[in-house]
mmCIF file of C-alpha atoms in Angstrom:
data_model
loop_
_atom_site.group_PDB
_atom_site.id
_atom_site.type_symbol
_atom_site.label_atom_id
_atom_site.label_comp_id
_atom_site.label_asym_id
_atom_site.label_seq_id
_atom_site.Cartn_x
_atom_site.Cartn_y
_atom_site.Cartn_z
ATOM 1 C CA MET A 25 38.040 1.454 20.452
ATOM 2 C CA GLU A 26 36.175 3.253 17.680
ATOM 3 C CA SER A 27 37.985 4.656 14.610
ATOM 4 C CA ASN A 28 37.214 8.246 15.669
ATOM 5 C CA ASN A 29 38.981 7.655 18.988
ATOM 6 C CA LEU A 30 41.959 6.335 17.067
ATOM 7 C CA HIS A 31 42.054 9.512 15.028
ATOM 8 C CA LEU A 32 42.086 11.516 18.232
ATOM 9 C CA VAL A 33 44.896 9.427 19.570
ATOM 10 C CA LEU A 34 46.961 10.278 16.467
ATOM 11 C CA ARG A 35 46.277 13.952 16.975
ATOM 12 C CA SER A 36 47.254 13.860 20.610
ATOM 13 C CA LEU A 37 50.378 11.907 19.601
ATOM 14 C CA TYR A 38 51.378 14.758 17.308
ATOM 15 C CA ASP A 39 50.716 17.346 20.048
ATOM 16 C CA GLU A 40 52.774 15.444 22.582
ATOM 17 C CA MET A 41 55.788 14.944 20.212
ATOM 18 C CA LEU A 42 55.700 18.537 18.914
ATOM 19 C CA PRO A 43 57.842 19.867 21.808
ATOM 20 C CA LEU A 44 60.641 17.468 20.718
ATOM 21 C CA SER A 45 61.471 19.929 17.941
ATOM 22 C CA ALA A 46 62.835 22.306 20.612
ATOM 23 C CA ASP A 47 65.415 19.678 21.472
ATOM 24 C CA MET A 48 66.786 19.736 17.929
ATOM 25 C CA ALA A 49 67.076 23.515 18.064
ATOM 26 C CA ALA A 50 70.351 23.325 20.035
ATOM 27 C CA ILE A 51 71.999 21.296 17.243
ATOM 28 C CA ALA A 52 70.389 23.485 14.627
ATOM 29 C CA LYS A 53 71.711 26.664 16.291
ATOM 30 C CA GLY A 54 75.335 25.522 15.947
ATOM 31 C CA LEU A 55 74.800 24.358 12.378
ATOM 32 C CA ALA A 56 73.055 27.593 11.461
ATOM 33 C CA GLY A 57 75.683 29.718 13.165
ATOM 34 C CA LEU A 58 78.455 28.119 11.294
ATOM 35 C CA GLY A 59 76.538 28.458 8.061
ATOM 36 C CA ALA A 60 75.782 32.106 8.848
ATOM 37 C CA LEU A 61 79.462 32.774 9.360
ATOM 38 C CA PHE A 62 80.455 31.332 6.002
ATOM 39 C CA TYR A 63 77.444 32.972 4.344
ATOM 40 C CA VAL A 64 78.255 36.520 5.591
ATOM 41 C CA ALA A 65 81.966 36.044 4.923
ATOM 42 C CA LEU A 66 81.232 34.945 1.360
ATOM 43 C CA GLN A 67 78.912 37.907 0.731
ATOM 44 C CA VAL A 68 81.530 40.351 2.143
ATOM 45 C CA TRP A 69 84.338 38.801 0.110
ATOM 46 C CA HIS A 70 82.307 39.021 -3.087
ATOM 47 C CA ALA A 71 81.541 42.718 -2.495
ATOM 48 C CA LEU A 72 85.191 43.511 -1.658
ATOM 49 C CA SER A 73 86.572 41.576 -4.625
ATOM 50 C CA ARG A 74 84.312 43.545 -6.947
ATOM 51 C CA ALA A 75 84.947 46.840 -5.272
ATOM 52 C CA GLU A 76 81.204 47.191 -4.625
ATOM 53 C CA PRO A 77 79.430 48.514 -1.570
ATOM 54 C CA ILE A 78 78.383 45.790 0.922
ATOM 55 C CA ASP A 79 74.631 45.053 0.700
ATOM 56 C CA VAL A 80 73.464 44.388 4.226
ATOM 57 C CA TYR A 81 69.964 43.259 3.362
ATOM 58 C CA PRO A 82 70.820 39.748 2.050
ATOM 59 C CA MET A 83 72.974 39.216 5.165
ATOM 60 C CA LEU A 84 69.829 39.522 7.354
ATOM 61 C CA ARG A 85 68.595 36.131 6.029
ATOM 62 C CA PRO A 86 70.666 33.915 8.349
ATOM 63 C CA PHE A 87 69.629 35.951 11.350
ATOM 64 C CA ALA A 88 65.949 35.692 10.444
ATOM 65 C CA LEU A 89 66.401 31.934 10.044
ATOM 66 C CA GLY A 90 68.212 31.852 13.393
ATOM 67 C CA LEU A 91 65.219 33.462 15.075
ATOM 68 C CA CYS A 92 62.911 30.912 13.501
ATOM 69 C CA ILE A 93 65.181 28.141 14.832
ATOM 70 C CA MET A 94 65.239 29.539 18.354
ATOM 71 C CA PHE A 95 61.431 29.834 18.511
ATOM 72 C CA PHE A 96 60.610 27.022 16.124
ATOM 73 C CA PRO A 97 57.624 25.425 17.895
ATOM 74 C CA THR A 98 55.781 28.704 18.340
ATOM 75 C CA MET A 99 57.039 30.932 15.471
ATOM 76 C CA VAL A 100 57.054 28.380 12.714
ATOM 77 C CA LEU A 101 54.886 25.399 13.597
ATOM 78 C CA GLY A 102 52.475 27.481 15.607
ATOM 79 C CA THR A 103 51.983 29.945 12.739
ATOM 80 C CA ILE A 104 51.545 27.306 10.024
ATOM 81 C CA ASN A 105 49.158 25.220 12.147
ATOM 82 C CA ALA A 106 47.170 28.300 13.096
ATOM 83 C CA VAL A 107 46.682 29.153 9.409
ATOM 84 C CA LEU A 108 45.826 25.590 8.355
ATOM 85 C CA SER A 109 43.687 24.544 11.338
ATOM 86 C CA PRO A 110 40.517 26.422 10.150
ATOM 87 C CA ILE A 111 40.729 24.381 6.891
ATOM 88 C CA VAL A 112 40.783 21.143 8.882
ATOM 89 C CA GLN A 113 37.894 22.294 11.128
ATOM 90 C CA GLY A 114 35.768 23.491 8.186
ATOM 91 C CA THR A 115 36.108 20.197 6.216
ATOM 92 C CA HIS A 116 35.533 18.153 9.340
ATOM 93 C CA SER A 117 32.237 20.042 10.053
ATOM 94 C CA ILE A 118 31.152 19.370 6.490
ATOM 95 C CA LEU A 119 31.839 15.668 7.054
ATOM 96 C CA GLU A 120 29.926 15.577 10.336
ATOM 97 C CA ASN A 121 26.865 17.153 8.802
ATOM 98 C CA GLN A 122 26.846 14.687 5.905
ATOM 99 C CA VAL A 123 27.277 11.732 8.257
ATOM 100 C CA LEU A 124 24.426 12.869 10.509
ATOM 101 C CA ASP A 125 22.142 13.264 7.476
ATOM 102 C CA LEU A 126 23.101 9.857 6.209
ATOM 103 C CA SER A 127 22.509 8.212 9.578
ATOM 104 C CA ALA A 128 18.987 9.708 9.858
ATOM 105 C CA LEU A 129 18.092 8.729 6.360
ATOM 106 C CA GLN A 130 19.446 5.165 6.800
ATOM 107 C CA ALA A 131 17.331 4.706 9.943
ATOM 108 C CA LYS A 132 14.232 5.926 8.081
ATOM 109 C CA LYS A 133 15.010 3.606 5.158
ATOM 110 C CA ASP A 134 15.403 0.609 7.419
ATOM 111 C CA LEU A 135 12.059 1.349 9.037
ATOM 112 C CA LEU A 136 10.296 1.632 5.657
ATOM 113 C CA GLU A 137 11.884 -1.587 4.422
ATOM 114 C CA HIS A 138 10.593 -3.398 7.489
ATOM 115 C CA GLU A 139 7.159 -1.992 7.005
ATOM 116 C CA ALA A 140 7.213 -2.889 3.340
ATOM 117 C CA MET A 141 8.109 -6.489 4.047
ATOM 118 C CA LEU A 142 5.340 -6.605 6.684
ATOM 119 C CA ARG A 143 2.823 -5.448 4.060
ATOM 120 C CA ASP A 144 3.703 -8.330 1.756
ATOM 121 C CA PRO A 145 2.088 -11.581 2.967
ATOM 122 C CA GLU A 146 4.888 -13.562 1.249
ATOM 123 C CA THR A 147 7.635 -11.928 3.274
ATOM 124 C CA ALA A 148 5.887 -10.730 6.461
ATOM 125 C CA TYR A 149 6.582 -13.957 8.349
ATOM 126 C CA LEU A 150 10.272 -13.642 7.596
ATOM 127 C CA VAL A 151 10.745 -10.442 9.585
ATOM 128 C CA SER A 152 8.021 -10.688 12.213
ATOM 129 C CA ASN A 153 7.610 -13.403 14.839
ATOM 130 C CA GLU A 154 3.935 -12.489 15.345
ATOM 131 C CA GLU A 155 3.214 -12.948 11.668
ATOM 132 C CA PHE A 156 5.121 -16.203 11.680
ATOM 133 C CA ASP A 157 3.187 -17.575 14.652
ATOM 134 C CA LYS A 158 -0.083 -16.359 13.190
ATOM 135 C CA LYS A 159 0.617 -18.146 9.929
ATOM 136 C CA LEU A 160 1.418 -21.387 11.824
ATOM 137 C CA GLU A 161 -1.852 -21.213 13.726
ATOM 138 C CA GLU A 162 -3.785 -21.017 10.481
ATOM 139 C CA LEU A 163 -2.303 -24.322 9.360
ATOM 140 C CA GLY A 164 -3.558 -27.749 10.439
ATOM 141 C CA TRP A 165 -1.661 -31.049 10.777
ATOM 142 C CA SER A 166 -2.258 -32.611 7.445
ATOM 143 C CA LEU A 167 0.639 -33.708 5.289
ATOM 144 C CA SER A 168 0.362 -30.635 3.100
ATOM 145 C CA ASP A 169 0.252 -28.380 6.120
ATOM 146 C CA VAL A 170 3.304 -30.076 7.654
ATOM 147 C CA ALA A 171 5.144 -29.593 4.347
ATOM 148 C CA THR A 172 4.161 -25.928 4.352
ATOM 149 C CA MET A 173 5.424 -25.556 7.896
ATOM 150 C CA THR A 174 8.723 -27.142 6.961
ATOM 151 C CA ALA A 175 9.046 -24.832 3.937
ATOM 152 C CA MET A 176 8.290 -21.827 6.180
ATOM 153 C CA TYR A 177 10.984 -22.797 8.660
ATOM 154 C CA MET A 178 13.481 -23.394 5.915
ATOM 155 C CA ASP A 179 12.688 -20.038 4.216
ATOM 156 C CA ARG A 180 12.905 -18.177 7.539
ATOM 157 C CA GLN A 181 16.276 -19.828 8.308
ATOM 158 C CA ALA A 182 17.557 -19.147 4.740
ATOM 159 C CA TYR A 183 16.524 -15.506 5.125
ATOM 160 C CA LYS A 184 18.384 -15.226 8.516
ATOM 161 C CA VAL A 185 21.511 -16.850 6.998
ATOM 162 C CA GLU A 186 21.351 -14.604 3.934
ATOM 163 C CA LYS A 187 20.904 -11.530 6.078
ATOM 164 C CA ALA A 188 23.816 -12.600 8.314
ATOM 165 C CA VAL A 189 26.083 -13.044 5.286
ATOM 166 C CA LYS A 190 25.090 -9.664 3.922
ATOM 167 C CA ASP A 191 25.737 -7.967 7.257
ATOM 168 C CA TRP A 192 29.047 -9.749 7.657
ATOM 169 C CA PHE A 193 30.327 -8.722 4.219
ATOM 170 C CA ARG A 194 28.973 -5.124 4.786
ATOM 171 C CA ASN A 195 30.783 -4.935 8.158
ATOM 172 C CA LEU A 196 33.956 -6.325 6.557
ATOM 173 C CA LEU A 197 33.936 -3.510 3.941
ATOM 174 C CA GLU A 198 33.219 -0.933 6.610
ATOM 175 C CA VAL A 199 36.198 -2.151 8.637
ATOM 176 C CA LEU A 200 38.426 -2.008 5.547
ATOM 177 C CA PHE A 201 37.097 1.502 4.777
ATOM 178 C CA GLN A 202 37.941 2.700 8.266
ATOM 179 C CA ALA A 203 41.278 0.966 8.089
ATOM 180 C CA ALA A 204 42.149 2.827 4.863
ATOM 181 C CA ALA A 205 41.325 6.119 6.531
ATOM 182 C CA LEU A 206 43.483 5.184 9.531
ATOM 183 C CA VAL A 207 46.393 4.209 7.293
ATOM 184 C CA ILE A 208 46.314 7.628 5.583
ATOM 185 C CA ASP A 209 45.995 9.401 8.922
ATOM 186 C CA THR A 210 48.824 7.370 10.515
ATOM 187 C CA ILE A 211 51.227 7.979 7.655
ATOM 188 C CA ARG A 212 50.268 11.719 7.748
ATOM 189 C CA THR A 213 50.932 11.898 11.450
ATOM 190 C CA PHE A 214 54.296 10.164 11.033
ATOM 191 C CA PHE A 215 55.330 12.557 8.253
ATOM 192 C CA LEU A 216 54.264 15.583 10.270
ATOM 193 C CA ILE A 217 56.173 14.391 13.356
ATOM 194 C CA VAL A 218 59.320 13.797 11.300
ATOM 195 C CA LEU A 219 59.042 17.193 9.575
ATOM 196 C CA SER A 220 58.306 18.959 12.876
ATOM 197 C CA ILE A 221 61.147 17.410 14.851
ATOM 198 C CA LEU A 222 63.774 17.719 12.121
ATOM 199 C CA GLY A 223 62.419 21.119 10.977
ATOM 200 C CA PRO A 224 65.085 23.165 12.797
ATOM 201 C CA ILE A 225 67.809 21.100 11.075
ATOM 202 C CA ALA A 226 66.206 21.838 7.666
ATOM 203 C CA PHE A 227 66.127 25.617 8.516
ATOM 204 C CA ALA A 228 69.765 25.404 9.643
ATOM 205 C CA ILE A 229 70.881 23.690 6.453
ATOM 206 C CA SER A 230 69.017 26.305 4.321
ATOM 207 C CA VAL A 231 71.424 28.946 5.749
ATOM 208 C CA TRP A 232 74.325 27.409 3.799
ATOM 209 C CA ASN A 233 74.932 28.508 0.213
ATOM 210 C CA GLY A 234 73.514 26.060 -2.259
ATOM 211 C CA PHE A 235 70.846 24.736 0.150
ATOM 212 C CA GLY A 236 68.499 27.665 0.125
ATOM 213 C CA SER A 237 65.715 25.626 -1.525
ATOM 214 C CA THR A 238 65.612 23.355 1.510
ATOM 215 C CA LEU A 239 63.471 25.947 3.311
ATOM 216 C CA THR A 240 60.832 26.186 0.641
ATOM 217 C CA GLN A 241 60.808 22.380 0.160
ATOM 218 C CA TRP A 242 60.216 21.840 3.880
ATOM 219 C CA ILE A 243 57.347 24.347 3.929
ATOM 220 C CA THR A 244 55.628 22.894 0.844
ATOM 221 C CA ARG A 245 56.029 19.325 2.069
ATOM 222 C CA TYR A 246 54.687 20.180 5.555
ATOM 223 C CA VAL A 247 51.662 22.037 4.142
ATOM 224 C CA SER A 248 51.047 19.259 1.601
ATOM 225 C CA VAL A 249 51.015 16.525 4.218
ATOM 226 C CA TYR A 250 48.962 18.602 6.605
ATOM 227 C CA LEU A 251 46.273 18.947 3.958
ATOM 228 C CA TRP A 252 45.883 15.169 3.615
ATOM 229 C CA LEU A 253 43.235 15.215 6.403
ATOM 230 C CA PRO A 254 41.067 17.960 4.859
ATOM 231 C CA VAL A 255 41.154 16.242 1.511
ATOM 232 C CA ALA A 256 40.218 12.891 3.168
ATOM 233 C CA ASP A 257 37.309 14.579 4.971
ATOM 234 C CA LEU A 258 36.108 16.090 1.666
ATOM 235 C CA PHE A 259 36.349 12.672 -0.018
ATOM 236 C CA SER A 260 34.333 11.085 2.848
ATOM 237 C CA SER A 261 31.781 13.933 2.647
ATOM 238 C CA MET A 262 31.345 13.290 -1.102
ATOM 239 C CA LEU A 263 30.749 9.526 -0.460
ATOM 240 C CA ALA A 264 28.324 10.261 2.311
ATOM 241 C CA ARG A 265 26.450 12.697 0.126
ATOM 242 C CA ILE A 266 26.203 10.179 -2.732
ATOM 243 C CA GLN A 267 24.903 7.524 -0.270
ATOM 244 C CA SER A 268 22.415 10.096 1.102
ATOM 245 C CA LEU A 269 21.053 10.814 -2.411
ATOM 246 C CA ILE A 270 20.732 7.065 -3.058
ATOM 247 C CA THR A 271 19.020 6.547 0.321
ATOM 248 C CA GLN A 272 16.586 9.421 -0.369
ATOM 249 C CA ARG A 273 15.691 7.844 -3.720
ATOM 250 C CA ASP A 274 15.112 4.477 -1.988
ATOM 251 C CA ILE A 275 12.920 6.178 0.611
ATOM 252 C CA GLU A 276 10.788 7.768 -2.096
ATOM 253 C CA MET A 277 10.368 4.362 -3.720
ATOM 254 C CA LEU A 278 9.585 2.685 -0.382
ATOM 255 C CA GLU A 279 6.818 5.201 0.331
ATOM 256 C CA ASN A 280 4.988 3.653 -2.584
ATOM 257 C CA ARG A 281 3.016 0.794 -0.923
ATOM 258 C CA ALA A 282 3.138 -1.341 -4.114
ATOM 259 C CA PHE A 283 7.005 -1.276 -4.199
ATOM 260 C CA ILE A 284 8.813 -4.432 -3.132
ATOM 261 C CA PRO A 285 12.167 -3.472 -1.550
ATOM 262 C CA ASP A 286 15.566 -4.871 -2.541
ATOM 263 C CA THR A 287 17.676 -5.593 0.549
ATOM 264 C CA SER A 288 20.817 -6.702 -1.246
ATOM 265 C CA ASN A 289 22.640 -3.361 -0.567
ATOM 266 C CA THR A 290 24.676 -3.852 -3.733
ATOM 267 C CA VAL A 291 25.062 -0.118 -4.434
ATOM 268 C CA TYR A 292 26.211 0.522 -0.876
ATOM 269 C CA ILE A 293 28.850 -2.229 -1.193
ATOM 270 C CA ILE A 294 30.118 -0.806 -4.491
ATOM 271 C CA PHE A 295 30.531 2.627 -3.033
ATOM 272 C CA MET A 296 32.411 1.164 -0.010
ATOM 273 C CA ILE A 297 34.889 -0.435 -2.443
ATOM 274 C CA ILE A 298 35.269 2.869 -4.305
ATOM 275 C CA GLY A 299 35.928 4.607 -1.020
ATOM 276 C CA ILE A 300 38.578 2.062 0.023
ATOM 277 C CA VAL A 301 40.476 2.570 -3.259
ATOM 278 C CA GLY A 302 39.880 6.286 -3.363
ATOM 279 C CA TYR A 303 41.504 6.937 0.031
ATOM 280 C CA PHE A 304 44.891 5.936 -1.391
ATOM 281 C CA THR A 305 44.649 8.652 -4.050
ATOM 282 C CA ILE A 306 44.568 11.386 -1.392
ATOM 283 C CA PRO A 307 48.367 12.093 -1.494
ATOM 284 C CA THR A 308 48.139 12.593 -5.271
ATOM 285 C CA VAL A 309 45.153 14.925 -5.062
ATOM 286 C CA THR A 310 46.871 16.924 -2.332
ATOM 287 C CA GLY A 311 49.915 17.249 -4.612
ATOM 288 C CA TRP A 312 47.662 19.074 -7.061
ATOM 289 C CA ILE A 313 46.962 21.717 -4.400
ATOM 290 C CA ILE A 314 50.520 22.112 -3.107
ATOM 291 C CA GLN A 315 53.386 21.216 -5.432
ATOM 292 C CA ALA A 316 55.821 19.412 -3.111
ATOM 293 C CA GLY A 317 58.771 17.582 -4.540
ATOM 294 C CA GLY A 318 60.398 14.553 -3.027
ATOM 295 C CA ALA A 319 57.290 12.428 -2.463
ATOM 296 C CA GLY A 320 56.971 11.122 -5.985
ATOM 297 C CA ASN A 321 58.015 7.596 -5.188
ATOM 298 C CA PHE A 322 55.613 7.430 -2.239
ATOM 299 C CA SER A 323 52.717 8.739 -4.301
ATOM 300 C CA ARG A 324 53.540 6.267 -7.110
ATOM 301 C CA ASN A 325 53.630 3.399 -4.628
ATOM 302 C CA ILE A 326 50.303 4.487 -3.064
ATOM 303 C CA ASN A 327 48.651 4.649 -6.523
ATOM 304 C CA GLN A 328 49.914 1.214 -7.416
ATOM 305 C CA THR A 329 48.681 -0.152 -4.088
ATOM 306 C CA ALA A 330 45.303 1.450 -4.715
ATOM 307 C CA MET A 331 45.095 -0.187 -8.192
ATOM 308 C CA LYS A 332 45.974 -3.546 -6.811
ATOM 309 C CA SER A 333 43.534 -3.191 -3.913
ATOM 310 C CA GLY A 334 40.797 -2.217 -6.336
ATOM 311 C CA ASN A 335 41.471 -5.336 -8.435
ATOM 312 C CA ILE A 336 41.578 -7.605 -5.415
ATOM 313 C CA ALA A 337 38.427 -6.034 -3.911
ATOM 314 C CA GLY A 338 36.619 -6.392 -7.205
ATOM 315 C CA ALA A 339 37.597 -10.010 -7.605
ATOM 316 C CA ALA A 340 36.714 -10.778 -4.031
ATOM 317 C CA THR A 341 33.374 -9.072 -4.392
ATOM 318 C CA GLY A 342 32.512 -11.030 -7.527
ATOM 319 C CA SER A 343 33.550 -14.294 -5.884
ATOM 320 C CA THR A 344 31.591 -13.618 -2.788
ATOM 321 C CA PHE A 345 28.448 -12.694 -4.621
ATOM 322 C CA GLY A 346 28.850 -15.709 -6.837
ATOM 323 C CA ASN A 347 29.052 -18.041 -3.869
ATOM 324 C CA ILE A 348 26.135 -16.464 -2.093
ATOM 325 C CA GLY A 349 23.975 -16.795 -5.218
ATOM 326 C CA GLY A 350 21.537 -14.748 -7.099
ATOM 327 C CA ARG A 351 19.366 -14.289 -4.093
ATOM 328 C CA LEU A 352 22.057 -12.190 -2.423
ATOM 329 C CA ILE A 353 22.376 -9.808 -5.326
ATOM 330 C CA SER A 354 18.751 -9.405 -6.138
ATOM 331 C CA LYS A 355 15.669 -10.645 -4.371
#
């Protein structure tokens, strides 16, 4: 199953568990009703004790919260999701455009690299079976020719092994990159489900005196977590755009027939590592947009994990390139 399908599974999971918030509404109604009784009684007692007229407007707050609890999935979650959904769709369309451009540029670059290696007599037989067979036909059966044949077979095999190792390491980083995105999306979905299901309880608790900030805290946390996905899409779009600019530069150089291409993909690997580490900074960046308290420890742990992942990835990259040899880095 592709990573895009897994993201769709997480979205469908959220949609399927969203109606469970209505089950909590029954408990929240009783809690909110009891809180409203004490809230109204306290307001009336304060007004009577001070010989002041009773202000009815503040007493409407528990009833407004009660309506929100009764119609929580549609009135609260439906409204917030309807407001924030265009942001998600907009950032996702930006990401899709950047990925499509990058895919087209990468295909053109691969074609130009293949043509450039075919133009060079020293590397043509490495990528083309026809050139390899043609070069073998030009050789005889003397000792020097046999030695040349052996060297050609060894060079061709070494090129295949080198290319296989490069592709394996590149695929490994791509898997880790997709895994980092799935980790963020899974945690985001879990947080949204918890906030959605227990949302009526939070609204009911906010009716009680002294817990009024619970309502604003719930809203800010929900919006903050919801925006993780748009921020992640913007981060992926930025990486895709950077890779597109690098690929365009490589294409311009490959169009020069005298240019010898470098197939080590070192820059691509570096940006993959940056992307893996950068995904774990998304909760912190989202906190700059919406100030939501209560997630400080989580953000701190995420940042520490990102720093450790960056150090491990950097050490692993250096060790891998060191074992492969200078030919893997630059050819």
